[in-house]
Amino acid sequence: NAGVTQTPKFQVLKTGQSMTLQCAQDMNHEYMSWYRQDPGMGLRLIHYSVGAGITDQGEVPNGYNVSRSTTEDFPLRLLSAAPSQTSVYFCASSQDRGQSYGYTFGSGTRLTVV
Amino acid sequence: GNSVTQMEGPVTLSEEAFLTINCTYTATGYPSLFWYVQYPGEGLQLLLKATKADDKGSNKGFEATYRKETTSFHLEKGSVQVSDSAVYFCALSDPRGYNKLIFGAGTRLAVHP
């Protein structure tokens, strides 16, 4: 099925560990984003990309890195996990910057940092 | 800067009741407005959208009208069902810098039989 695939669905990390959250889409969308969802705060933009090789910071980029080597993949790297990064992470993609068709979201990765 | 404010939840209704979830926004330029829905354990799904003033978005019995004069985009449904229980997010697409989505905090809706 076409869409946005995120892996893993659940992850527990110890403080200081690093990991990569994977995101892949098969819709040939140019625009991809990473959000984190925290209770009472909606979704906040971490990083986004407007095409292969082009990324930029969002609202809460500290502690996260991204790269976009292909149109399909947009991994999010946690460099040194902290308890404040406990959250649900969503990847999203769009064909037109979301203006007319909105964004397609993955099912999320629930991350706990202990 | 741009922002979205939604009414706090949870909103608890009986089946077939009328639903209104208020959403107001602050933006420069001319944003597009969206409602997304998140069912338990799932990602967000686009529910409806409006791209210019006075547009009405509609889907699955839900409606919202883009009111520029009141900077609002309230979500309404005439008769809710138990299956509508979810979290609803109002969002705007920032026209500056790649149309990033800016979300409200979300409103949880619980519909009881």
PDB file of C-alpha atoms in Angstrom:
ATOM      1  CA  ASN A   1       0.000   0.000   0.000  1.00  0.00           C
ATOM      2  CA  ALA A   2       1.270   3.460  -0.876  1.00  0.00           C
ATOM      3  CA  GLY A   3       2.069   5.656   2.074  1.00  0.00           C
ATOM      4  CA  VAL A   4       4.609   6.608   4.711  1.00  0.00           C
ATOM      5  CA  THR A   5       6.316   3.795   6.622  1.00  0.00           C
ATOM      6  CA  GLN A   6       8.034   4.397   9.938  1.00  0.00           C
ATOM      7  CA  THR A   7      10.195   1.972  11.875  1.00  0.00           C
ATOM      8  CA  PRO A   8      10.423   0.984  14.643  1.00  0.00           C
ATOM      9  CA  LYS A   9       6.973   1.450  16.174  1.00  0.00           C
ATOM     10  CA  PHE A  10       8.309   1.360  19.735  1.00  0.00           C
ATOM     11  CA  GLN A  11      11.776   1.946  21.171  1.00  0.00           C
ATOM     12  CA  VAL A  12      13.297   2.274  24.627  1.00  0.00           C
ATOM     13  CA  LEU A  13      16.693   3.926  24.909  1.00  0.00           C
ATOM     14  CA  LYS A  14      19.021   4.643  27.763  1.00  0.00           C
ATOM     15  CA  THR A  15      20.216   8.208  28.287  1.00  0.00           C
ATOM     16  CA  GLY A  16      23.191   8.902  26.057  1.00  0.00           C
ATOM     17  CA  GLN A  17      22.460   6.215  23.483  1.00  0.00           C
ATOM     18  CA  SER A  18      22.026   7.105  19.823  1.00  0.00           C
ATOM     19  CA  MET A  19      19.586   5.714  17.302  1.00  0.00           C
ATOM     20  CA  THR A  20      17.972   6.378  13.943  1.00  0.00           C
ATOM     21  CA  LEU A  21      14.255   6.519  13.291  1.00  0.00           C
ATOM     22  CA  GLN A  22      13.505   5.399   9.766  1.00  0.00           C
ATOM     23  CA  CYS A  23      10.967   6.958   7.410  1.00  0.00           C
ATOM     24  CA  ALA A  24      10.222   5.921   3.840  1.00  0.00           C
ATOM     25  CA  GLN A  25       7.535   6.977   1.376  1.00  0.00           C
ATOM     26  CA  ASP A  26       6.652   5.490  -1.999  1.00  0.00           C
ATOM     27  CA  MET A  27       4.556   8.329  -3.407  1.00  0.00           C
ATOM     28  CA  ASN A  28       7.452  10.265  -4.975  1.00  0.00           C
ATOM     29  CA  HIS A  29       6.732  13.218  -2.685  1.00  0.00           C
ATOM     30  CA  GLU A  30       9.339  15.954  -2.627  1.00  0.00           C
ATOM     31  CA  TYR A  31       8.434  17.372   0.773  1.00  0.00           C
ATOM     32  CA  MET A  32       9.053  15.426   3.981  1.00  0.00           C
ATOM     33  CA  SER A  33       8.965  16.428   7.632  1.00  0.00           C
ATOM     34  CA  TRP A  34       9.547  15.080  11.127  1.00  0.00           C
ATOM     35  CA  TYR A  35       7.271  16.073  14.006  1.00  0.00           C
ATOM     36  CA  ARG A  36       7.187  15.182  17.662  1.00  0.00           C
ATOM     37  CA  GLN A  37       3.917  14.931  19.558  1.00  0.00           C
ATOM     38  CA  ASP A  38       3.763  15.704  23.254  1.00  0.00           C
ATOM     39  CA  PRO A  39       0.637  15.870  25.445  1.00  0.00           C
ATOM     40  CA  GLY A  40      -1.089  19.251  25.305  1.00  0.00           C
ATOM     41  CA  MET A  41       1.383  20.637  22.771  1.00  0.00           C
ATOM     42  CA  GLY A  42       0.132  19.370  19.445  1.00  0.00           C
ATOM     43  CA  LEU A  43       2.794  18.479  16.919  1.00  0.00           C
ATOM     44  CA  ARG A  44       6.018  20.422  16.669  1.00  0.00           C
ATOM     45  CA  LEU A  45       8.248  20.446  13.614  1.00  0.00           C
ATOM     46  CA  ILE A  46      11.770  19.089  14.132  1.00  0.00           C
ATOM     47  CA  HIS A  47      13.299  19.101  10.635  1.00  0.00           C
ATOM     48  CA  TYR A  48      12.001  19.171   7.108  1.00  0.00           C
ATOM     49  CA  SER A  49      13.211  18.604   3.564  1.00  0.00           C
ATOM     50  CA  VAL A  50      12.065  20.031   0.240  1.00  0.00           C
ATOM     51  CA  GLY A  51      13.925  17.485  -1.866  1.00  0.00           C
ATOM     52  CA  ALA A  52      16.878  15.137  -1.987  1.00  0.00           C
ATOM     53  CA  GLY A  53      19.969  16.829  -0.593  1.00  0.00           C
ATOM     54  CA  ILE A  54      18.046  19.741   0.969  1.00  0.00           C
ATOM     55  CA  THR A  55      17.085  19.892   4.643  1.00  0.00           C
ATOM     56  CA  ASP A  56      16.343  22.635   7.138  1.00  0.00           C
ATOM     57  CA  GLN A  57      15.528  23.077  10.803  1.00  0.00           C
ATOM     58  CA  GLY A  58      12.069  23.371  12.217  1.00  0.00           C
ATOM     59  CA  GLU A  59      10.835  24.573  15.580  1.00  0.00           C
ATOM     60  CA  VAL A  60      12.659  22.092  17.857  1.00  0.00           C
ATOM     61  CA  PRO A  61      15.789  20.796  16.062  1.00  0.00           C
ATOM     62  CA  ASN A  62      18.235  20.526  18.964  1.00  0.00           C
ATOM     63  CA  GLY A  63      19.488  16.991  19.577  1.00  0.00           C
ATOM     64  CA  TYR A  64      18.358  15.691  16.168  1.00  0.00           C
ATOM     65  CA  ASN A  65      20.039  15.322  12.785  1.00  0.00           C
ATOM     66  CA  VAL A  66      18.566  14.503   9.382  1.00  0.00           C
ATOM     67  CA  SER A  67      19.768  13.835   5.876  1.00  0.00           C
ATOM     68  CA  ARG A  68      17.961  13.235   2.596  1.00  0.00           C
ATOM     69  CA  SER A  69      20.053  11.246   0.151  1.00  0.00           C
ATOM     70  CA  THR A  70      17.053   9.925  -1.819  1.00  0.00           C
ATOM     71  CA  THR A  71      13.514  11.123  -2.486  1.00  0.00           C
ATOM     72  CA  GLU A  72      12.099   8.086  -0.654  1.00  0.00           C
ATOM     73  CA  ASP A  73      13.985   8.137   2.656  1.00  0.00           C
ATOM     74  CA  PHE A  74      14.246  10.718   5.428  1.00  0.00           C
ATOM     75  CA  PRO A  75      15.842   9.249   8.581  1.00  0.00           C
ATOM     76  CA  LEU A  76      15.933  11.100  11.898  1.00  0.00           C
ATOM     77  CA  ARG A  77      18.992  10.588  14.095  1.00  0.00           C
ATOM     78  CA  LEU A  78      19.101  11.110  17.827  1.00  0.00           C
ATOM     79  CA  LEU A  79      22.716  11.864  18.672  1.00  0.00           C
ATOM     80  CA  SER A  80      22.692  11.359  22.454  1.00  0.00           C
ATOM     81  CA  ALA A  81      19.257  10.530  23.800  1.00  0.00           C
ATOM     82  CA  ALA A  82      17.861  12.493  26.733  1.00  0.00           C
ATOM     83  CA  PRO A  83      14.666  11.930  28.775  1.00  0.00           C
ATOM     84  CA  SER A  84      13.266  15.154  27.273  1.00  0.00           C
ATOM     85  CA  GLN A  85      13.198  13.363  23.919  1.00  0.00           C
ATOM     86  CA  THR A  86      10.609  10.880  25.174  1.00  0.00           C
ATOM     87  CA  SER A  87       7.783  11.466  22.721  1.00  0.00           C
ATOM     88  CA  VAL A  88       5.864  10.106  19.769  1.00  0.00           C
ATOM     89  CA  TYR A  89       7.561  10.906  16.469  1.00  0.00           C
ATOM     90  CA  PHE A  90       5.727  11.270  13.177  1.00  0.00           C
ATOM     91  CA  CYS A  91       7.109  11.476   9.687  1.00  0.00           C
ATOM     92  CA  ALA A  92       4.993  13.133   6.990  1.00  0.00           C
ATOM     93  CA  SER A  93       5.259  13.749   3.259  1.00  0.00           C
ATOM     94  CA  SER A  94       3.492  15.920   0.707  1.00  0.00           C
ATOM     95  CA  GLN A  95       3.510  16.434  -3.035  1.00  0.00           C
ATOM     96  CA  ASP A  96       2.841  20.173  -2.917  1.00  0.00           C
ATOM     97  CA  ARG A  97       4.121  21.465   0.430  1.00  0.00           C
ATOM     98  CA  GLY A  98       0.767  20.486   1.910  1.00  0.00           C
ATOM     99  CA  GLN A  99      -1.004  23.489   0.466  1.00  0.00           C
ATOM    100  CA  SER A 100      -3.673  21.695  -1.564  1.00  0.00           C
ATOM    101  CA  TYR A 101      -3.404  17.996  -0.730  1.00  0.00           C
ATOM    102  CA  GLY A 102      -2.237  18.127   2.851  1.00  0.00           C
ATOM    103  CA  TYR A 103       0.387  15.843   4.313  1.00  0.00           C
ATOM    104  CA  THR A 104       0.387  12.046   4.579  1.00  0.00           C
ATOM    105  CA  PHE A 105       1.543  10.869   7.988  1.00  0.00           C
ATOM    106  CA  GLY A 106       3.183   7.657   9.097  1.00  0.00           C
ATOM    107  CA  SER A 107       1.792   5.701  12.056  1.00  0.00           C
ATOM    108  CA  GLY A 108       4.456   6.987  14.429  1.00  0.00           C
ATOM    109  CA  THR A 109       7.342   5.804  16.589  1.00  0.00           C
ATOM    110  CA  ARG A 110       6.851   5.870  20.350  1.00  0.00           C
ATOM    111  CA  LEU A 111      10.218   6.559  21.971  1.00  0.00           C
ATOM    112  CA  THR A 112      10.982   6.303  25.671  1.00  0.00           C
ATOM    113  CA  VAL A 113      14.332   7.481  27.043  1.00  0.00           C
ATOM    114  CA  VAL A 114      15.159   6.226  30.535  1.00  0.00           C
TER     115      VAL A 114
ATOM    116  CA  GLY B   1       4.579  34.520  14.521  1.00  0.00           C
ATOM    117  CA  ASN B   2       1.991  32.151  13.153  1.00  0.00           C
ATOM    118  CA  SER B   3      -0.030  30.136  15.636  1.00  0.00           C
ATOM    119  CA  VAL B   4      -3.185  28.072  16.062  1.00  0.00           C
ATOM    120  CA  THR B   5      -5.407  27.978  19.138  1.00  0.00           C
ATOM    121  CA  GLN B   6      -7.993  25.268  19.728  1.00  0.00           C
ATOM    122  CA  MET B   7     -10.560  24.796  22.443  1.00  0.00           C
ATOM    123  CA  GLU B   8      -9.368  22.530  25.208  1.00  0.00           C
ATOM    124  CA  GLY B   9     -10.804  19.108  25.598  1.00  0.00           C
ATOM    125  CA  PRO B  10     -11.923  16.621  26.263  1.00  0.00           C
ATOM    126  CA  VAL B  11     -15.262  17.149  24.586  1.00  0.00           C
ATOM    127  CA  THR B  12     -17.763  14.509  25.636  1.00  0.00           C
ATOM    128  CA  LEU B  13     -20.979  14.057  23.651  1.00  0.00           C
ATOM    129  CA  SER B  14     -23.776  11.575  23.260  1.00  0.00           C
ATOM    130  CA  GLU B  15     -24.295   9.908  19.920  1.00  0.00           C
ATOM    131  CA  GLU B  16     -26.241  12.087  17.430  1.00  0.00           C
ATOM    132  CA  ALA B  17     -25.347  15.317  19.243  1.00  0.00           C
ATOM    133  CA  PHE B  18     -24.091  18.409  17.427  1.00  0.00           C
ATOM    134  CA  LEU B  19     -20.344  19.013  17.495  1.00  0.00           C
ATOM    135  CA  THR B  20     -18.400  22.258  17.390  1.00  0.00           C
ATOM    136  CA  ILE B  21     -14.654  22.459  17.986  1.00  0.00           C
ATOM    137  CA  ASN B  22     -13.370  26.013  17.906  1.00  0.00           C
ATOM    138  CA  CYS B  23     -10.148  26.969  16.142  1.00  0.00           C
ATOM    139  CA  THR B  24      -8.642  30.426  15.687  1.00  0.00           C
ATOM    140  CA  TYR B  25      -5.383  31.340  14.041  1.00  0.00           C
ATOM    141  CA  THR B  26      -2.794  34.072  13.764  1.00  0.00           C
ATOM    142  CA  ALA B  27      -0.942  34.350  10.493  1.00  0.00           C
ATOM    143  CA  THR B  28       0.687  36.750   8.103  1.00  0.00           C
ATOM    144  CA  GLY B  29      -0.076  36.272   4.460  1.00  0.00           C
ATOM    145  CA  TYR B  30      -2.755  33.872   3.265  1.00  0.00           C
ATOM    146  CA  PRO B  31      -2.418  30.429   4.831  1.00  0.00           C
ATOM    147  CA  SER B  32      -4.321  27.296   3.986  1.00  0.00           C
ATOM    148  CA  LEU B  33      -6.244  25.795   6.901  1.00  0.00           C
ATOM    149  CA  PHE B  34      -6.698  22.146   7.777  1.00  0.00           C
ATOM    150  CA  TRP B  35      -8.355  19.779  10.183  1.00  0.00           C
ATOM    151  CA  TYR B  36      -6.530  16.511  10.853  1.00  0.00           C
ATOM    152  CA  VAL B  37      -7.919  13.594  12.859  1.00  0.00           C
ATOM    153  CA  GLN B  38      -5.957  11.058  14.902  1.00  0.00           C
ATOM    154  CA  TYR B  39      -7.664   7.816  15.860  1.00  0.00           C
ATOM    155  CA  PRO B  40      -6.238   5.845  18.800  1.00  0.00           C
ATOM    156  CA  GLY B  41      -2.836   4.338  18.031  1.00  0.00           C
ATOM    157  CA  GLU B  42      -2.659   5.818  14.555  1.00  0.00           C
ATOM    158  CA  GLY B  43      -1.025   8.690  12.713  1.00  0.00           C
ATOM    159  CA  LEU B  44      -2.832  11.825  11.621  1.00  0.00           C
ATOM    160  CA  GLN B  45      -5.200  11.797   8.658  1.00  0.00           C
ATOM    161  CA  LEU B  46      -6.311  14.819   6.689  1.00  0.00           C
ATOM    162  CA  LEU B  47     -10.007  15.386   7.396  1.00  0.00           C
ATOM    163  CA  LEU B  48     -10.716  18.562   5.420  1.00  0.00           C
ATOM    164  CA  LYS B  49      -9.091  21.731   4.164  1.00  0.00           C
ATOM    165  CA  ALA B  50      -9.755  25.236   2.883  1.00  0.00           C
ATOM    166  CA  THR B  51      -7.271  27.221   0.874  1.00  0.00           C
ATOM    167  CA  LYS B  52      -8.793  30.726   0.795  1.00  0.00           C
ATOM    168  CA  ALA B  53     -11.208  32.972   2.642  1.00  0.00           C
ATOM    169  CA  ASP B  54     -14.888  31.864   2.628  1.00  0.00           C
ATOM    170  CA  ASP B  55     -13.985  28.394   1.364  1.00  0.00           C
ATOM    171  CA  LYS B  56     -15.863  25.579   3.075  1.00  0.00           C
ATOM    172  CA  GLY B  57     -14.083  22.279   3.539  1.00  0.00           C
ATOM    173  CA  SER B  58     -16.178  19.165   4.083  1.00  0.00           C
ATOM    174  CA  ASN B  59     -15.685  15.428   4.494  1.00  0.00           C
ATOM    175  CA  LYS B  60     -17.498  12.549   6.253  1.00  0.00           C
ATOM    176  CA  GLY B  61     -20.201  14.927   7.512  1.00  0.00           C
ATOM    177  CA  PHE B  62     -17.686  17.365   9.018  1.00  0.00           C
ATOM    178  CA  GLU B  63     -17.529  20.970   7.818  1.00  0.00           C
ATOM    179  CA  ALA B  64     -15.392  24.035   8.475  1.00  0.00           C
ATOM    180  CA  THR B  65     -15.484  27.497   6.884  1.00  0.00           C
ATOM    181  CA  TYR B  66     -12.402  29.697   6.467  1.00  0.00           C
ATOM    182  CA  ARG B  67     -13.402  33.009   8.102  1.00  0.00           C
ATOM    183  CA  LYS B  68     -10.730  35.629   7.523  1.00  0.00           C
ATOM    184  CA  GLU B  69     -12.633  38.393   9.322  1.00  0.00           C
ATOM    185  CA  THR B  70     -12.694  36.399  12.564  1.00  0.00           C
ATOM    186  CA  THR B  71      -9.514  34.379  11.827  1.00  0.00           C
ATOM    187  CA  SER B  72     -11.413  31.196  12.584  1.00  0.00           C
ATOM    188  CA  PHE B  73     -11.881  27.702  11.171  1.00  0.00           C
ATOM    189  CA  HIS B  74     -14.356  25.990  13.489  1.00  0.00           C
ATOM    190  CA  LEU B  75     -15.100  22.294  12.931  1.00  0.00           C
ATOM    191  CA  GLU B  76     -18.765  21.199  12.977  1.00  0.00           C
ATOM    192  CA  LYS B  77     -20.742  18.029  12.536  1.00  0.00           C
ATOM    193  CA  GLY B  78     -24.496  17.760  12.788  1.00  0.00           C
ATOM    194  CA  SER B  79     -24.738  14.282  14.299  1.00  0.00           C
ATOM    195  CA  VAL B  80     -21.696  12.573  15.784  1.00  0.00           C
ATOM    196  CA  GLN B  81     -21.163   8.823  16.003  1.00  0.00           C
ATOM    197  CA  VAL B  82     -19.177   6.705  18.432  1.00  0.00           C
ATOM    198  CA  SER B  83     -16.705   6.093  15.604  1.00  0.00           C
ATOM    199  CA  ASP B  84     -15.887   9.836  15.551  1.00  0.00           C
ATOM    200  CA  SER B  85     -14.111   9.519  18.895  1.00  0.00           C
ATOM    201  CA  ALA B  86     -10.577  10.736  18.213  1.00  0.00           C
ATOM    202  CA  VAL B  87      -8.250  13.698  18.650  1.00  0.00           C
ATOM    203  CA  TYR B  88      -8.823  16.559  16.218  1.00  0.00           C
ATOM    204  CA  PHE B  89      -6.047  18.976  15.234  1.00  0.00           C
ATOM    205  CA  CYS B  90      -6.482  22.323  13.560  1.00  0.00           C
ATOM    206  CA  ALA B  91      -3.479  23.397  11.482  1.00  0.00           C
ATOM    207  CA  LEU B  92      -2.338  26.100   9.119  1.00  0.00           C
ATOM    208  CA  SER B  93       0.128  25.901   6.300  1.00  0.00           C
ATOM    209  CA  ASP B  94       2.692  28.630   6.723  1.00  0.00           C
ATOM    210  CA  PRO B  95       2.972  30.402   3.352  1.00  0.00           C
ATOM    211  CA  ARG B  96       6.436  31.662   4.232  1.00  0.00           C
ATOM    212  CA  GLY B  97       9.248  29.180   3.821  1.00  0.00           C
ATOM    213  CA  TYR B  98       7.957  25.964   2.317  1.00  0.00           C
ATOM    214  CA  ASN B  99       4.450  25.901   3.804  1.00  0.00           C
ATOM    215  CA  LYS B 100       5.324  24.140   7.033  1.00  0.00           C
ATOM    216  CA  LEU B 101       2.333  22.911   9.019  1.00  0.00           C
ATOM    217  CA  ILE B 102       1.660  24.631  12.339  1.00  0.00           C
ATOM    218  CA  PHE B 103      -0.650  22.673  14.644  1.00  0.00           C
ATOM    219  CA  GLY B 104      -2.958  23.493  17.483  1.00  0.00           C
ATOM    220  CA  ALA B 105      -2.704  21.462  20.684  1.00  0.00           C
ATOM    221  CA  GLY B 106      -5.491  19.083  19.663  1.00  0.00           C
ATOM    222  CA  THR B 107      -8.978  18.450  21.061  1.00  0.00           C
ATOM    223  CA  ARG B 108      -9.993  15.013  22.231  1.00  0.00           C
ATOM    224  CA  LEU B 109     -13.568  14.027  21.384  1.00  0.00           C
ATOM    225  CA  ALA B 110     -15.322  11.168  23.169  1.00  0.00           C
ATOM    226  CA  VAL B 111     -18.743  10.091  21.885  1.00  0.00           C
ATOM    227  CA  HIS B 112     -20.867   7.796  24.036  1.00  0.00           C
ATOM    228  CA  PRO B 113     -23.775   5.613  22.870  1.00  0.00           C
TER     229      PRO B 113
END
